[in-house]
Short mmCIF file of C-alpha atoms and ligand atoms in Angstrom, two decimals:
data_model
loop_
_atom_site.label_atom_id
_atom_site.label_comp_id
_atom_site.label_asym_id
_atom_site.label_seq_id
_atom_site.Cartn_x
_atom_site.Cartn_y
_atom_site.Cartn_z
CA UNK A 18 -29.98 -97.39 61.78
CA UNK A 19 -29.01 -97.39 58.25
CA UNK A 20 -28.55 -100.74 57.21
CA UNK A 21 -25.24 -101.54 55.29
CA UNK A 22 -24.56 -101.28 51.55
CA UNK A 23 -26.12 -104.14 50.03
CA UNK A 24 -23.89 -104.72 47.09
CA UNK A 25 -20.42 -104.67 46.25
CA UNK A 26 -18.78 -101.71 44.46
CA UNK A 27 -18.07 -104.58 41.63
CA UNK A 28 -22.08 -104.74 40.88
CA UNK A 29 -22.06 -101.26 39.30
CA UNK A 30 -22.85 -101.13 35.55
CA UNK A 31 -19.60 -101.27 33.71
CA UNK A 32 -20.61 -98.71 31.23
CA UNK A 33 -19.85 -95.94 33.59
CA UNK A 34 -17.44 -93.83 32.53
CA UNK A 35 -15.28 -92.84 35.69
CA UNK A 36 -13.31 -90.26 33.82
CA UNK A 37 -16.17 -87.90 34.01
CA UNK A 38 -15.35 -85.24 36.72
CA UNK A 39 -17.09 -86.93 39.67
CA UNK A 40 -16.65 -84.07 42.03
CA UNK A 41 -19.00 -82.15 39.86
CA UNK A 42 -21.65 -84.63 39.32
CA UNK A 43 -24.52 -84.54 41.80
CA UNK A 44 -27.38 -86.67 42.05
CA UNK A 45 -31.11 -86.27 40.42
CA UNK A 46 -33.66 -87.18 43.08
CA UNK A 47 -36.55 -89.11 41.86
CA UNK A 48 -39.23 -89.60 44.56
CA UNK A 49 -42.24 -92.11 43.67
CA UNK A 50 -44.93 -91.32 45.82
CA UNK A 51 -48.66 -91.46 46.32
CA UNK A 52 -50.76 -91.68 48.87
CA UNK A 53 -53.18 -93.59 47.30
CA UNK A 54 -52.13 -97.43 48.33
CA UNK A 55 -51.25 -100.11 45.65
CA UNK A 56 -51.02 -97.52 42.77
CA UNK A 57 -48.15 -98.93 41.40
CA UNK A 58 -45.39 -97.08 43.38
CA UNK A 59 -42.93 -100.10 43.74
CA UNK A 60 -43.29 -101.50 40.78
CA UNK A 61 -42.02 -98.11 39.07
CA UNK A 62 -39.23 -97.56 41.26
CA UNK A 63 -38.12 -101.04 40.53
CA UNK A 64 -38.45 -100.70 36.40
CA UNK A 65 -37.39 -97.20 36.55
CA UNK A 66 -34.30 -97.98 38.97
CA UNK A 67 -33.37 -101.02 36.56
CA UNK A 68 -33.84 -98.90 33.35
CA UNK A 69 -31.28 -96.22 34.51
CA UNK A 70 -29.01 -98.86 35.58
CA UNK A 71 -28.99 -100.37 32.20
CA UNK A 72 -28.77 -96.95 30.69
CA UNK A 73 -25.40 -97.05 32.18
CA UNK A 74 -26.03 -94.64 35.24
CA UNK A 75 -25.13 -95.15 38.90
CA UNK A 76 -28.51 -95.53 40.81
CA UNK A 77 -29.25 -95.43 44.64
CA UNK A 78 -32.21 -96.62 45.69
CA UNK A 79 -33.93 -95.79 49.15
CA UNK A 80 -36.69 -97.86 50.42
CA UNK A 81 -38.89 -95.68 52.86
CA UNK A 82 -41.80 -98.26 53.04
CA UNK A 83 -40.78 -99.60 56.29
CA UNK A 84 -43.39 -101.87 56.74
CA UNK A 85 -43.79 -103.54 53.18
CA UNK A 86 -40.08 -103.42 52.39
CA UNK A 87 -41.16 -104.28 48.49
CA UNK A 88 -37.99 -102.59 46.91
CA UNK A 89 -35.61 -104.28 49.39
CA UNK A 90 -37.03 -107.58 48.72
CA UNK A 91 -37.11 -107.09 44.82
CA UNK A 92 -33.16 -106.04 45.23
CA UNK A 93 -32.54 -109.03 47.69
CA UNK A 94 -34.16 -111.15 45.17
CA UNK A 95 -32.26 -109.70 42.32
CA UNK A 96 -28.61 -109.74 44.42
CA UNK A 97 -29.32 -113.68 44.66
CA UNK A 98 -30.21 -113.79 40.81
CA UNK A 99 -27.05 -111.90 40.00
CA UNK A 100 -24.69 -114.20 41.60
CA UNK A 101 -25.91 -117.16 39.29
CA UNK A 102 -27.05 -115.39 36.30
CA UNK A 103 -25.51 -116.08 32.71
CA UNK A 104 -25.81 -112.12 31.86
CA UNK A 105 -25.25 -108.96 33.60
CA UNK A 106 -27.61 -108.18 36.57
CA UNK A 107 -27.34 -104.65 37.32
CA UNK A 108 -27.73 -103.75 41.08
CA UNK A 109 -28.14 -100.05 42.57
CA UNK A 110 -26.63 -99.04 45.80
CA UNK A 111 -29.38 -99.58 48.43
CA UNK A 112 -30.75 -98.19 51.37
CA UNK A 113 -33.49 -99.46 53.79
CA UNK A 114 -33.70 -96.91 56.93
CA UNK A 115 -35.52 -97.94 59.85
CA UNK A 116 -37.99 -95.40 61.19
CA UNK A 117 -36.98 -94.31 64.85
CA UNK A 118 -39.64 -95.27 67.35
CA UNK A 119 -38.97 -93.11 70.86
CA UNK A 120 -41.85 -91.84 72.76
CA UNK A 121 -41.13 -88.31 71.56
CA UNK A 122 -41.79 -87.16 67.90
CA UNK A 123 -39.56 -84.71 67.99
CA UNK A 124 -37.00 -86.96 68.52
CA UNK A 125 -38.25 -89.51 65.74
CA UNK A 126 -37.92 -87.00 63.34
CA UNK A 127 -34.81 -85.62 64.33
CA UNK A 128 -33.14 -89.06 64.09
CA UNK A 129 -35.24 -89.81 60.56
CA UNK A 130 -33.92 -86.86 59.14
CA UNK A 131 -30.12 -87.60 60.19
CA UNK A 132 -30.49 -91.24 58.64
CA UNK A 133 -31.90 -90.09 55.61
CA UNK A 134 -29.66 -87.07 55.34
CA UNK A 135 -26.59 -89.33 55.86
CA UNK A 136 -27.78 -91.97 52.99
CA UNK A 137 -28.13 -88.87 50.68
CA UNK A 138 -25.03 -87.28 51.68
CA UNK A 139 -23.18 -90.87 51.02
CA UNK A 140 -24.25 -91.16 47.54
CA UNK A 141 -24.95 -87.79 46.17
CA UNK A 142 -21.32 -87.26 44.62
CA UNK A 143 -20.97 -90.27 42.99
CA UNK A 144 -24.45 -91.42 41.89
CA UNK A 145 -26.35 -90.00 38.97
CA UNK A 146 -29.85 -90.74 40.11
CA UNK A 147 -31.24 -91.83 43.64
CA UNK A 148 -34.68 -93.60 43.13
CA UNK A 149 -36.77 -93.20 46.52
CA UNK A 150 -40.20 -95.68 47.05
CA UNK A 151 -42.66 -94.42 49.60
CA UNK A 152 -45.07 -95.72 51.66
CA UNK A 153 -48.91 -94.61 50.99
CA UNK A 154 -49.29 -93.38 54.45
CA UNK A 155 -48.55 -90.06 55.29
CA UNK A 156 -45.21 -89.72 57.63
CA UNK A 157 -42.65 -87.37 58.47
CA UNK A 158 -40.16 -89.38 55.97
CA UNK A 159 -42.63 -89.34 53.17
CA UNK A 160 -43.02 -85.55 53.38
CA UNK A 161 -39.21 -85.00 53.76
CA UNK A 162 -38.72 -87.40 50.94
CA UNK A 163 -41.09 -85.22 48.75
CA UNK A 164 -39.31 -81.66 49.75
CA UNK A 165 -36.27 -83.26 48.51
CA UNK A 166 -37.56 -84.44 44.85
CA UNK A 167 -36.23 -83.13 41.79
CA UNK A 168 -38.65 -85.15 39.91
CA UNK A 169 -41.99 -86.48 41.78
CA UNK A 170 -43.49 -89.56 40.04
CA UNK A 171 -47.01 -90.37 41.47
CA UNK A 172 -48.50 -93.13 39.82
CA UNK A 173 -52.17 -93.65 39.54
CA UNK A 174 -54.98 -96.01 38.30
CA UNK A 175 -57.70 -95.06 35.71
CA UNK A 176 -60.02 -94.65 38.51
CA UNK A 177 -61.88 -91.64 40.24
CA UNK A 178 -61.26 -93.07 43.30
CA UNK A 179 -57.36 -92.45 42.74
CA UNK A 180 -58.43 -89.07 41.65
CA UNK A 181 -60.09 -88.40 44.64
CA UNK A 182 -56.76 -87.92 46.48
CA UNK A 183 -55.89 -85.18 44.62
CA UNK A 184 -58.90 -83.46 43.77
CA UNK A 185 -62.15 -83.95 45.82
CA UNK A 186 -64.46 -86.23 43.49
CA UNK A 187 -67.97 -85.32 44.93
CA UNK A 188 -71.37 -85.28 43.53
CA UNK A 189 -71.76 -81.95 45.72
CA UNK A 190 -70.89 -79.06 43.57
CA UNK A 191 -69.39 -76.96 46.36
CA UNK A 192 -67.25 -79.87 47.68
CA UNK A 193 -66.01 -81.05 44.13
CA UNK A 194 -62.60 -79.94 42.54
CA UNK A 195 -61.23 -79.10 46.36
CA UNK A 196 -57.68 -79.74 46.74
CA UNK A 197 -57.48 -83.26 48.44
CA UNK A 198 -55.17 -84.55 50.78
CA UNK A 199 -51.99 -85.77 48.74
CA UNK A 200 -52.07 -82.76 46.56
CA UNK A 201 -51.91 -80.70 49.58
CA UNK A 202 -48.60 -82.64 50.73
CA UNK A 203 -47.24 -81.66 47.11
CA UNK A 204 -47.80 -78.09 47.27
CA UNK A 205 -46.82 -77.82 50.94
CA UNK A 206 -43.11 -79.49 49.80
CA UNK A 207 -43.09 -77.28 46.63
CA UNK A 208 -43.63 -74.02 49.10
CA UNK A 209 -41.00 -74.90 51.60
CA UNK A 210 -38.46 -75.82 48.78
CA UNK A 211 -39.57 -72.23 47.25
CA UNK A 212 -38.83 -70.62 50.44
CA UNK A 213 -35.61 -72.17 51.20
CA UNK A 214 -33.72 -72.88 48.28
CA UNK A 215 -36.19 -71.85 45.37
CA UNK A 216 -35.72 -75.42 44.16
CA UNK A 217 -38.45 -76.86 41.75
CA UNK A 218 -40.31 -80.18 41.97
CA UNK A 219 -41.38 -81.45 38.62
CA UNK A 220 -44.35 -83.45 39.43
CA UNK A 221 -45.34 -86.11 36.66
CA UNK A 222 -48.70 -88.07 37.21
CA UNK A 223 -47.96 -91.79 35.25
CA UNK A 224 -51.10 -93.69 34.45
CA UNK A 225 -50.73 -97.21 35.67
CA UNK A 226 -52.43 -100.33 35.01
CA UNK A 227 -54.12 -99.09 31.91
CA UNK A 228 -56.51 -101.52 30.33
CA UNK A 229 -56.05 -102.53 26.96
CA UNK A 230 -59.55 -101.83 25.88
CA UNK A 231 -60.33 -98.19 26.89
CA UNK A 232 -63.55 -97.43 28.45
CA UNK A 233 -65.55 -94.21 28.71
CA UNK A 234 -64.61 -94.22 32.16
CA UNK A 235 -61.15 -94.06 31.35
CA UNK A 236 -61.63 -91.35 28.89
CA UNK A 237 -63.48 -89.32 31.48
CA UNK A 238 -60.56 -90.15 33.88
CA UNK A 239 -58.06 -88.78 31.34
CA UNK A 240 -59.97 -85.58 30.77
CA UNK A 241 -60.43 -84.66 34.20
CA UNK A 242 -56.55 -85.12 34.93
CA UNK A 243 -55.43 -83.28 32.32
CA UNK A 244 -57.74 -80.46 33.63
CA UNK A 245 -56.51 -80.86 36.85
CA UNK A 246 -52.67 -80.71 35.67
CA UNK A 247 -53.16 -77.17 34.64
CA UNK A 248 -54.61 -76.36 38.26
CA UNK A 249 -52.14 -78.43 40.46
CA UNK A 250 -49.09 -77.97 37.85
CA UNK A 251 -48.17 -81.51 36.96
CA UNK A 252 -47.51 -83.38 33.91
CA UNK A 253 -49.04 -86.38 32.51
CA UNK A 254 -46.79 -89.33 30.95
CA UNK A 255 -48.58 -92.03 29.16
CA UNK A 256 -47.76 -94.93 31.63
CA UNK A 257 -47.96 -98.60 31.69
CA UNK A 258 -50.63 -100.81 31.11
CA UNK A 259 -51.50 -103.98 32.90
CA UNK A 260 -49.29 -106.51 32.02
CA UNK A 261 -48.52 -109.71 33.67
CA UNK A 262 -44.74 -109.37 33.16
CA UNK A 263 -44.57 -106.18 35.26
CA UNK A 264 -45.67 -108.59 38.48
CA UNK A 265 -44.54 -111.98 37.66
CA UNK A 266 -40.56 -111.32 38.06
CA UNK A 267 -40.41 -110.12 41.01
CA UNK A 268 -39.36 -113.24 43.03
CA UNK A 269 -36.50 -113.63 40.57
CA UNK A 270 -35.41 -109.99 41.28
CA UNK A 271 -36.10 -109.51 37.28
CA UNK A 272 -37.93 -107.06 34.88
CA UNK A 273 -39.04 -107.12 31.45
CA UNK A 274 -35.96 -105.14 30.71
CA UNK A 275 -33.40 -108.10 31.69
CA UNK A 276 -32.00 -110.42 29.06
CA UNK A 277 -35.04 -112.79 29.71
CA UNK A 278 -34.50 -113.79 25.84
CA UNK A 279 -30.97 -115.28 26.51
CA UNK A 280 -32.59 -118.14 28.81
CA UNK A 281 -34.15 -119.36 25.78
CA UNK A 282 -37.48 -117.39 26.78
CA UNK A 283 -39.01 -116.06 23.77
CA UNK A 284 -40.33 -112.47 24.19
CA UNK A 285 -44.04 -112.28 23.69
CA UNK A 286 -45.45 -109.45 22.01
CA UNK A 287 -46.79 -107.96 25.64
CA UNK A 288 -43.29 -108.32 26.90
CA UNK A 289 -41.71 -106.29 24.03
CA UNK A 290 -44.41 -103.79 24.55
CA UNK A 291 -43.79 -103.56 28.39
CA UNK A 292 -39.82 -102.89 27.50
CA UNK A 293 -41.15 -100.03 25.12
CA UNK A 294 -43.63 -98.68 27.57
CA UNK A 295 -40.56 -98.35 30.41
CA UNK A 296 -38.20 -96.91 27.73
CA UNK A 297 -41.24 -94.43 26.53
CA UNK A 298 -41.94 -93.71 30.56
CA UNK A 299 -37.89 -92.74 31.00
CA UNK A 300 -37.81 -90.32 28.12
CA UNK A 301 -41.36 -88.75 29.09
CA UNK A 302 -39.49 -87.81 32.43
CA UNK A 303 -37.25 -85.89 30.67
CA UNK A 304 -34.72 -86.60 33.19
CA UNK A 305 -31.19 -84.72 33.17
CA UNK A 306 -28.30 -86.77 31.32
CA UNK A 307 -25.04 -86.68 32.68
CA UNK A 308 -25.74 -84.27 35.45
CA UNK A 309 -23.10 -81.97 35.92
CA UNK A 310 -22.84 -78.75 37.96
CA UNK A 311 -23.76 -78.04 41.52
CA UNK A 312 -27.48 -76.94 41.32
CA UNK A 313 -28.85 -80.22 42.94
CA UNK A 314 -26.50 -80.39 45.46
CA UNK A 315 -26.27 -76.77 46.45
CA UNK A 316 -30.22 -76.62 46.77
CA UNK A 317 -30.17 -79.88 48.77
CA UNK A 318 -27.34 -78.58 51.03
CA UNK A 319 -29.45 -75.44 51.69
CA UNK A 320 -32.19 -77.35 52.74
CA UNK A 321 -30.68 -79.93 54.70
CA UNK A 322 -28.82 -76.92 56.62
CA UNK A 323 -32.16 -75.30 57.30
CA UNK A 324 -33.47 -78.38 58.57
CA UNK A 325 -30.62 -79.30 60.56
CA UNK A 326 -30.51 -75.94 62.26
CA UNK A 327 -34.15 -76.49 63.08
CA UNK A 328 -33.61 -79.62 64.80
CA UNK A 329 -30.32 -78.09 66.50
CA UNK A 330 -32.58 -75.28 68.15
CA UNK A 331 -35.06 -77.94 69.28
CA UNK A 332 -32.47 -80.12 70.90
CA UNK A 333 -31.06 -77.03 72.52
CA UNK A 334 -34.36 -75.72 73.95
CA UNK A 335 -34.87 -79.10 75.33
CA UNK A 336 -31.58 -79.04 77.32
CA UNK A 337 -32.41 -75.66 78.48
N1 ATP B 19 -48.60 -102.08 35.05
C1 ATP B 19 -49.06 -103.20 36.16
N2 ATP B 19 -49.32 -104.41 35.58
C2 ATP B 19 -49.51 -105.51 36.19
N3 ATP B 19 -49.71 -105.55 37.91
C3 ATP B 19 -48.98 -104.31 38.22
C4 ATP B 19 -48.57 -103.02 37.43
N4 ATP B 19 -48.41 -102.41 38.35
C5 ATP B 19 -48.38 -102.76 39.68
N5 ATP B 19 -49.15 -103.96 39.67
C6 ATP B 19 -49.57 -104.85 40.63
O1 ATP B 19 -50.31 -104.04 41.53
C7 ATP B 19 -50.19 -104.24 42.67
C8 ATP B 19 -49.82 -102.80 43.33
O2 ATP B 19 -48.60 -102.41 42.93
P1 ATP B 19 -47.36 -101.90 44.03
O3 ATP B 19 -47.16 -102.86 45.04
O4 ATP B 19 -46.52 -101.54 43.03
O5 ATP B 19 -48.18 -100.97 44.39
P2 ATP B 19 -47.78 -99.95 45.64
O6 ATP B 19 -48.28 -98.35 45.36
O7 ATP B 19 -46.20 -99.73 45.69
O8 ATP B 19 -48.35 -100.16 46.99
P3 ATP B 19 -48.42 -99.73 48.25
O9 ATP B 19 -49.30 -98.26 48.32
O10 ATP B 19 -49.09 -100.98 49.03
O11 ATP B 19 -46.93 -99.50 48.67
C9 ATP B 19 -48.90 -105.25 42.63
O12 ATP B 19 -49.60 -106.92 43.26
C10 ATP B 19 -47.94 -105.29 41.40
O13 ATP B 19 -47.98 -106.38 41.30
MG1 MG B 20 -45.14 -99.93 47.65
#
C-alpha cells in the first residue's frame, strides 16, 4: 500500500515558478544506493533532498528501505519541526511504499511494481527531482529503482571493504579485479535500460566519511577507485568528510543546510565546511536544471510499459 502524501501542498518551496509549462517538466530520478550497509545512503538522500528543496526545486522522495525507514523518520521529524520553526523548513512530497508479502514471488513483484509505478506516476509531471533511498539488501524494488535511475549515487567509505562490493579485492591474482555483486546489479540495470529505451544511467561514486587526515590507505583506495571508474564507467565525486553535523541533527529533522544561525547558534568552521561540501556535491552531480521536454518521461514510460506487459502476460498465463 502506498502511504498517503505526508505533507500539505503549502509546504512546497515558495521560490518555484509555477508558470513554467508544467506539462513539459519531467522528474529526474536520483537513486542513492550501494549494497554495502552503513555507507551513507540515507545521510546522502537526506542532504541531497534538502539541498534541492532549498535551491527552489520541487522534490519528491521515496523510501524503499522498508525495514529501517531512515528517510521517512527524518522527514517525520522535520515535519514536526516545521510546525513551530521560526524559519522556512522545506518539505518534499514523501512516499514510503510497503513491500508486498504474499507467498508468491511473482505476485509480490507485480504488486511492488504497481505501487512504485504509481508513486512515480503521481510526481513525474509536477516535480523536478525524485530522490530514492534504497536498502543495502538486494531486493526486487532495489533493482527496479536502479533500472529507473537517471543519476545513480553510490556513497562509499574510504575502505577496501567498501570497494569489495564493486570489484573483488583479493590476495589471489586470479580472483582480484573480478566484477563484484553490486557492480553486477548496476551493469544489469544499464543493460536492461539500453535494450528497452536506450536510457543512460549516470553512475556517481561519492566518497563518504572522509577522514580529515588523509592516510596512506585512503590514498590507495582513491587510486584503485579511479582505475575502476574507467572499467565500470562511473564518475567519482569529492564527497563528504566525517562530521558530527551530518548526524547530530537527525532527531530534529534538520541538516547543516538549515538556517541554524537564526536560532542563536553560531556556526562552527566545520559546519560551514559541511554546507560547502553539500553544495559541491550537488554541483558535481551535474544535475539538469529546470528540466524541460519529455526525454525522461518518454523513456520511463517505455520502460514501465515493458514491465507492465510482462506482468500482464504472467497473470494471463496463471489464469489459463
Ligand atoms: N559524512 C558523515 N559524517 C558523519 N557521520 C556520518 C556521515 N555519513 C553517515 N554517517 C553516519 O553513519 C551511519 C550510517 O549512515 P547511513 O544510515 O546514512 O548509511 P546507510 O547506507 O543508509 O545505512 P543502511 O545500509 O543501514 O541503510 C549513521 O550513523 C550516520 O549518521
Ligand atoms: Mg539507510
